[in-house]
Tab-separated table of C-alpha atoms in Angstrom:
chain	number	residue	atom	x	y	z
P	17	UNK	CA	0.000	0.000	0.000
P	18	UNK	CA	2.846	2.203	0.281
P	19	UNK	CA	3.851	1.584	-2.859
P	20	UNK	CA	0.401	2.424	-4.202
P	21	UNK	CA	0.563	6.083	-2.215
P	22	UNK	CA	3.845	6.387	-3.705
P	23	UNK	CA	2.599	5.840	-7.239
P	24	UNK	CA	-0.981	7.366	-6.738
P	25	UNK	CA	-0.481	9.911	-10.079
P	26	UNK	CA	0.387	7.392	-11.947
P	27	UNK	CA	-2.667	5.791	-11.097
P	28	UNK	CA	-4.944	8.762	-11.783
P	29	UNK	CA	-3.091	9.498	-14.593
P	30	UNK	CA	-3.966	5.548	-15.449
P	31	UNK	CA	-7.592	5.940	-14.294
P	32	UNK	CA	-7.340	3.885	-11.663
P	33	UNK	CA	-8.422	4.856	-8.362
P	34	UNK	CA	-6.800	2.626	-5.692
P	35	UNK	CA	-9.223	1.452	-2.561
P	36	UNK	CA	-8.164	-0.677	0.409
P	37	UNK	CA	-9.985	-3.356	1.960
P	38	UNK	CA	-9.578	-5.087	5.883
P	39	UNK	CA	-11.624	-5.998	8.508
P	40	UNK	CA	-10.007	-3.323	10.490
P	41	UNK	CA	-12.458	-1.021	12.049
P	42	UNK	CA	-12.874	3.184	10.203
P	43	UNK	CA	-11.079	4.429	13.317
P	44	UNK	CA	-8.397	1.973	13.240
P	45	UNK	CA	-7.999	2.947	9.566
P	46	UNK	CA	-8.384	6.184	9.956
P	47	UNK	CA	-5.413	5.866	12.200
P	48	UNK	CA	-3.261	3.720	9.695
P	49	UNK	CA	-4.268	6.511	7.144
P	50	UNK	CA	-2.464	9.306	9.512
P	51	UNK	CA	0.255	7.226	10.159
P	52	UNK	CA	1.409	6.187	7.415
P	53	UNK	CA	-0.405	9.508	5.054
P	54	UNK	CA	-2.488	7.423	2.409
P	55	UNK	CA	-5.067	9.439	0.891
P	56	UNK	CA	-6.811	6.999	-1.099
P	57	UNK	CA	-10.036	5.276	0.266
P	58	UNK	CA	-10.239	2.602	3.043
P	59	UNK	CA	-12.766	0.853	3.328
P	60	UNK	CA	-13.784	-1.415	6.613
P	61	UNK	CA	-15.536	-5.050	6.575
P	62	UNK	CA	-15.333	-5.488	10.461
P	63	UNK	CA	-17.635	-8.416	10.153
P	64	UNK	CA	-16.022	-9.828	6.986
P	65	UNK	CA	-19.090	-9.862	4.582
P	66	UNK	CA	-17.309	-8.146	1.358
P	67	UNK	CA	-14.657	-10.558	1.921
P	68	UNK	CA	-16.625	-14.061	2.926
P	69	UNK	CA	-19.015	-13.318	-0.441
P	70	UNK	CA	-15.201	-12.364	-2.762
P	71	UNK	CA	-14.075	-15.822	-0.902
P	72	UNK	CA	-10.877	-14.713	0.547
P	73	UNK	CA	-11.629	-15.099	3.883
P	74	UNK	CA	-8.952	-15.967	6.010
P	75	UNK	CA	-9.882	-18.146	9.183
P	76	UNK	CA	-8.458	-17.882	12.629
P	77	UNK	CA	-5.635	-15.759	11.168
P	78	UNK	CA	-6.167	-12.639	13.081
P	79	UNK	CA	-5.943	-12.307	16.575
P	80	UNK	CA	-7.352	-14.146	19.155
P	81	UNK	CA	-8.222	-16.642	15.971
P	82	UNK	CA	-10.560	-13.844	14.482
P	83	UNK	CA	-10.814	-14.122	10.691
P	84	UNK	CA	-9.283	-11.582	8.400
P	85	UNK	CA	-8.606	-11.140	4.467
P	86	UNK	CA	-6.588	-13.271	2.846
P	87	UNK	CA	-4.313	-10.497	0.840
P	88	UNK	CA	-5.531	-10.052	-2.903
P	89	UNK	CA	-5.503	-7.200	-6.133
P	90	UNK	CA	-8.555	-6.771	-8.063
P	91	UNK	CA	-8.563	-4.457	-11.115
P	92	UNK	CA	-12.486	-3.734	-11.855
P	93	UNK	CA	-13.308	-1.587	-14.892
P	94	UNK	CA	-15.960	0.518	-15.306
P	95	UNK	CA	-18.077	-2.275	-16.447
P	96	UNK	CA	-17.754	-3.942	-12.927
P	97	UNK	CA	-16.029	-6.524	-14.774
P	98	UNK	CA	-12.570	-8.261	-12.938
P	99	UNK	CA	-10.142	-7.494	-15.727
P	100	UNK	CA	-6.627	-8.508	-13.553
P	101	UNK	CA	-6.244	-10.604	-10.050
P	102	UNK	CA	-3.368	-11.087	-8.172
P	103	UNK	CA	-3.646	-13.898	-5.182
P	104	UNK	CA	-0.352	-14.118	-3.373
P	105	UNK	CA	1.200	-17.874	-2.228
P	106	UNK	CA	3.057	-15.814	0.221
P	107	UNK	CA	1.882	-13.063	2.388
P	108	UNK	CA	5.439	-11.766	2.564
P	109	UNK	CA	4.972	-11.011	-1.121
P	110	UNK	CA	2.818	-8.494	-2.295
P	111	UNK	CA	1.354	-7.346	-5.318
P	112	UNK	CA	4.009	-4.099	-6.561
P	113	UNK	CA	2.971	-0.974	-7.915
P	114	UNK	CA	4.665	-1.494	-10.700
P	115	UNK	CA	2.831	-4.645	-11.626
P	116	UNK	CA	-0.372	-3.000	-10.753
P	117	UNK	CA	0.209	0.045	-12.736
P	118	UNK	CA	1.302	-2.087	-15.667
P	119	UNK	CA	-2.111	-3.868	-15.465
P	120	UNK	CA	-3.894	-0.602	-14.574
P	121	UNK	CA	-2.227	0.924	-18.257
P	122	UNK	CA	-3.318	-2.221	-20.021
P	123	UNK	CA	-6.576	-1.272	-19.809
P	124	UNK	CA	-7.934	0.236	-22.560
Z	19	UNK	CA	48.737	-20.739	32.530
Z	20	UNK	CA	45.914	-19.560	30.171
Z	21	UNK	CA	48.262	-17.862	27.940
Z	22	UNK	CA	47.767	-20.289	24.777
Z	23	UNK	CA	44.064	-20.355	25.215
Z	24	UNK	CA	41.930	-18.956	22.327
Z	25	UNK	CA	39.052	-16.753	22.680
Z	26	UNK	CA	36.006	-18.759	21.036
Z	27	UNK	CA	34.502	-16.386	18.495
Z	28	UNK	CA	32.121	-19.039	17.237
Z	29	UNK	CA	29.394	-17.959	19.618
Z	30	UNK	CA	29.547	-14.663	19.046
Z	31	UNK	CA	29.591	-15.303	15.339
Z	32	UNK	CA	26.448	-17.867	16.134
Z	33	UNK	CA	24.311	-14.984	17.495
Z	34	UNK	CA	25.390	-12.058	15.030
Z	35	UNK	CA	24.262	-14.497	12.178
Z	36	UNK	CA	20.395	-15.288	13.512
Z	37	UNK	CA	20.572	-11.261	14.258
Z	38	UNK	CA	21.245	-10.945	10.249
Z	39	UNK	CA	18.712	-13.669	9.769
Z	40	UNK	CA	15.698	-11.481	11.451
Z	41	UNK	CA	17.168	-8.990	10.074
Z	42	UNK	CA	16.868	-10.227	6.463
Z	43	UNK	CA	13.249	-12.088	7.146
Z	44	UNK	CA	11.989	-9.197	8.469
Z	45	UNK	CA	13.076	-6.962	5.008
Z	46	UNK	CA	9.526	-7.601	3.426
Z	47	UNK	CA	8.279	-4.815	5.710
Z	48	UNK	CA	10.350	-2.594	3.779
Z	49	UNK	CA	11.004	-3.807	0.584
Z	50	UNK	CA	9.360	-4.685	-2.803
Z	51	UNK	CA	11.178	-5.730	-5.420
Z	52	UNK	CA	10.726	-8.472	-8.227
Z	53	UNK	CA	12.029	-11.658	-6.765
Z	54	UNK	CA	12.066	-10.473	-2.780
Z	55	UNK	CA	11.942	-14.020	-2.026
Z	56	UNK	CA	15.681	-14.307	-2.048
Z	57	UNK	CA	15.706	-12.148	0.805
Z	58	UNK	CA	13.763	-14.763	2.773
Z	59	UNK	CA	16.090	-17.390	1.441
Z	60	UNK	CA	18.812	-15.953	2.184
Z	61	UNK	CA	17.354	-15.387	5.904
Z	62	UNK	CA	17.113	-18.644	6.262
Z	63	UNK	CA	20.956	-19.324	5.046
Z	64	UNK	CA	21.894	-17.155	7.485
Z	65	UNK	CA	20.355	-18.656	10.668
Z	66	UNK	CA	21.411	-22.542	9.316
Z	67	UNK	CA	24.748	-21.110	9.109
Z	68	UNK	CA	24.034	-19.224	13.095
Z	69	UNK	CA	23.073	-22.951	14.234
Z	70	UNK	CA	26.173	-24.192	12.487
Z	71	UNK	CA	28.488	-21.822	14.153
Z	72	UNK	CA	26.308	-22.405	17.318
Z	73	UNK	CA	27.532	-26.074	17.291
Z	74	UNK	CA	30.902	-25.403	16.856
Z	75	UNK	CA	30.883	-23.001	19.281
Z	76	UNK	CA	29.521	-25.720	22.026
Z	77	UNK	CA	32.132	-28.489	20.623
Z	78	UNK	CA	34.812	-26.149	20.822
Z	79	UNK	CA	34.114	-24.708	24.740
Z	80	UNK	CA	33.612	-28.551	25.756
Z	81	UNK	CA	35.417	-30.647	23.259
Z	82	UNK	CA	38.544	-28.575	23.711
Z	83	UNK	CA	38.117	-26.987	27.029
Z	84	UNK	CA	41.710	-26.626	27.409
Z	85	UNK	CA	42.174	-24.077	24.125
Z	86	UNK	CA	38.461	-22.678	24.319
Z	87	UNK	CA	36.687	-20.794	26.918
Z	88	UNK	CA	32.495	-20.431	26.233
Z	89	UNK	CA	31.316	-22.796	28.114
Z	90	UNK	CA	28.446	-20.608	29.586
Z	91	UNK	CA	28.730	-18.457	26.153
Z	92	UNK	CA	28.357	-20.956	23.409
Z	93	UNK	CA	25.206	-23.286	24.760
Z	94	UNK	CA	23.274	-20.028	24.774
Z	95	UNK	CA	23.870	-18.702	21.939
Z	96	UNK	CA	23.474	-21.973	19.971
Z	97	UNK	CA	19.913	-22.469	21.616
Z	98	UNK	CA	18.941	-18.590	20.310
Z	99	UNK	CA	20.543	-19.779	17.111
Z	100	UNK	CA	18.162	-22.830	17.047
Z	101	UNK	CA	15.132	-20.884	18.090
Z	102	UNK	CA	16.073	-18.347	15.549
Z	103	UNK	CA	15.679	-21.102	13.070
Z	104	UNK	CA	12.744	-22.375	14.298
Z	105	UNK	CA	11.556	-19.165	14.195
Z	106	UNK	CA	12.162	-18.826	10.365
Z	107	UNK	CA	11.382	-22.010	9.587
Z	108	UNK	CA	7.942	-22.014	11.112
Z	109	UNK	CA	7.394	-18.494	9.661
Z	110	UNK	CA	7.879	-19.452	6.253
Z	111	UNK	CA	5.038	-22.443	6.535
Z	112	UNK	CA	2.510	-19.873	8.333
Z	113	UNK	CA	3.454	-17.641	5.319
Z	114	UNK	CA	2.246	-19.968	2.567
Z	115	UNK	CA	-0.658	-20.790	4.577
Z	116	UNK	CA	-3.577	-19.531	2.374
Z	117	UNK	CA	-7.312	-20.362	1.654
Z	118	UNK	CA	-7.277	-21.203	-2.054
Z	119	UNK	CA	-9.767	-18.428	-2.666
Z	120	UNK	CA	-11.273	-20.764	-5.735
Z	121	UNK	CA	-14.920	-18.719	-5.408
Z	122	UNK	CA	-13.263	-15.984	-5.761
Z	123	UNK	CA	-13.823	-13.575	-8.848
Z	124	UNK	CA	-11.797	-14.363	-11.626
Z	125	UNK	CA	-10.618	-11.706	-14.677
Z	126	UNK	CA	-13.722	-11.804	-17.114
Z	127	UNK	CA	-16.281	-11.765	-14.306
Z	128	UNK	CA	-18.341	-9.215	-12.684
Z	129	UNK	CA	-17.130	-8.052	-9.371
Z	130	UNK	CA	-19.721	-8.342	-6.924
Z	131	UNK	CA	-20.960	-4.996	-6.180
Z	132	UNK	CA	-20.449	-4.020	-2.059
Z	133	UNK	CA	-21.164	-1.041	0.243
Z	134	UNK	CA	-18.368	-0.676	2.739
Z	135	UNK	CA	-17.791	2.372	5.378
Z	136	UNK	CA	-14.688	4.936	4.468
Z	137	UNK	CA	-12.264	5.330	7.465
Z	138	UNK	CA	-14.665	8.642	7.842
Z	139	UNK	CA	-17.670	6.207	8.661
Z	140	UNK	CA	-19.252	7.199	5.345
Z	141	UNK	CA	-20.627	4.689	3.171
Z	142	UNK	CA	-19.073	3.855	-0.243
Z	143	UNK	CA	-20.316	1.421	-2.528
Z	144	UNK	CA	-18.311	-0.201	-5.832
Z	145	UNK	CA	-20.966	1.209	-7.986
Z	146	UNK	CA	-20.114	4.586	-6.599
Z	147	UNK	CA	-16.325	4.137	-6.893
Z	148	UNK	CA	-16.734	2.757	-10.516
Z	149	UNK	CA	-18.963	6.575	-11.309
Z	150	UNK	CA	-17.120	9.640	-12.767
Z	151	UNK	CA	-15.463	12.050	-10.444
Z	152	UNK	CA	-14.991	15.345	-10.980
Z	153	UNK	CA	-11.495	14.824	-12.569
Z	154	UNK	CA	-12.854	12.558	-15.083
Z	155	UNK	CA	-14.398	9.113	-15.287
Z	156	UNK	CA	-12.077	6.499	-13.577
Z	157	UNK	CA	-11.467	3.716	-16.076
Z	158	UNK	CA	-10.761	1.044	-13.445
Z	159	UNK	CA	-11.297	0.759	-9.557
Z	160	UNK	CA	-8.103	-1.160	-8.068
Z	161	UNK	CA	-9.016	-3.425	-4.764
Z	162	UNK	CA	-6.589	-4.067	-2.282
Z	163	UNK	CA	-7.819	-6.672	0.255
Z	164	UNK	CA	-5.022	-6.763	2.893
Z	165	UNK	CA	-4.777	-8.936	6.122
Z	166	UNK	CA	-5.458	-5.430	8.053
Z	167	UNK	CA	-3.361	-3.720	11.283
Z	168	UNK	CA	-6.060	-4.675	13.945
């Protein structure tokens, strides 16, 4: 996500408008927001719906065994149509920006 | 009657080398790079090579008392070398430990459409995201699910 704030023209310049997705709650987001100054959008699924009904719920894997999202990159155009994924094997390894921007520029 | 007597450096070298190991596992905070997995190879490299000189470090302080001193030294820093490894090793499976996510929507589908509160408690919906803004119609919305701070 830093790498996304980083990049954030490029995005807009793309089109793209970059939103984030967790379980966490607005104010804790809010808070993540400040801290580390991203501007674009977060959005908050406390009670997992948006991410039980996109099937990337992750069980037990949050604290005190809560679930949480499993990490993943959706590129939806403005069809509402999926038109790039990313599902890591590895939650040290993240989708870049630079792999998101390239599929963000694809996008015709 | 200790003047031959050789300082044993292995157990020093033992816990420096699990200190680069966290170092080097715990790089993915920071870094993102096309093939960052070396890092976390190499992280693990490093803390096999802390248990090795962890071992040496114990055979030298009571294999060869006479030459080595360590003998309080070396069994402790070979037991944070092994937990160091542990540590990685039982990192990396937790790591790859992911729901296969086979329901999910795949490129060609619609995304199913969601409202969600902002981190300003107002609600935003994909539709919404997907309409024109004032600095022009956005072609694509990109969603980042992420495991979340807590």
């Amino acid at each position: 996500m830093r790498g996304v704030e980083k990049n954030l023209k490029e995005f807009e310049q793309a089109g793209v408008r970059p939103v984030a997705i967790s379980v966490d709650s607005p104010e804790l987001s809010r808070n993540l927001a400040n801290k580390a100054g991203y501007t674009f959008p977060i959005l908050s699924d406390p009670g997992a719906v948006v991410i039980r009904h996109y099937d990337l719920l992750h069980k037990a894997a949050g604290p005190d065994g809560s679930d949480i999202s499993r990490p993943a990159e959706f590129l939806v155009d403005d069809k509402g149509v999926v038109r790039w994924v990313n599902f890591t094997e590895d939650i040290r390894i993240r989708a870049r920006a630079d792999q998101m921007l390239a599929a963000a520029k694809a996008i015709q | 009657m200790n003047g031959d007597r050789k300082k044993n450096r292995a157990p020093l070298a033992a816990f420096l080398l699990a200190l680069a190991a966290i170092g080097a596992s715990a790089s993915f905070f920071f870094v993102s790079f096309r093939g960052e997995i070396v890092l976390q190879w190499l992280a693990l490299l490093l803390a096999l090579a802390g248990l090795i000189w962890g071992v040496v470090g114990v055979r030298r302080a009571y294999g060869q008392s006479q030459i080595y001193g360590g003998k309080v030294t070396a069994p402790i820093f070979a037991v944070i070398a092994l937990l160091v490894l542990g540590l990685m090793g039982f990192g990396w499976k937790s790591a790859r430990q992911l729901p296969a996510s086979t329901g999910a929507p795949q490129v060609g589908q619609k995304a199913p459409d969601f409202t969600l509160s902002d981190s300003n408690g107002q609600q935003v919906s994909l539709a919404q995201l997907l309409q024109p803004a004032a600095g022009g119609a956005p072609k694509a919305v990109l969603l980042i699910f992420y495991r979340g701070y807590w």
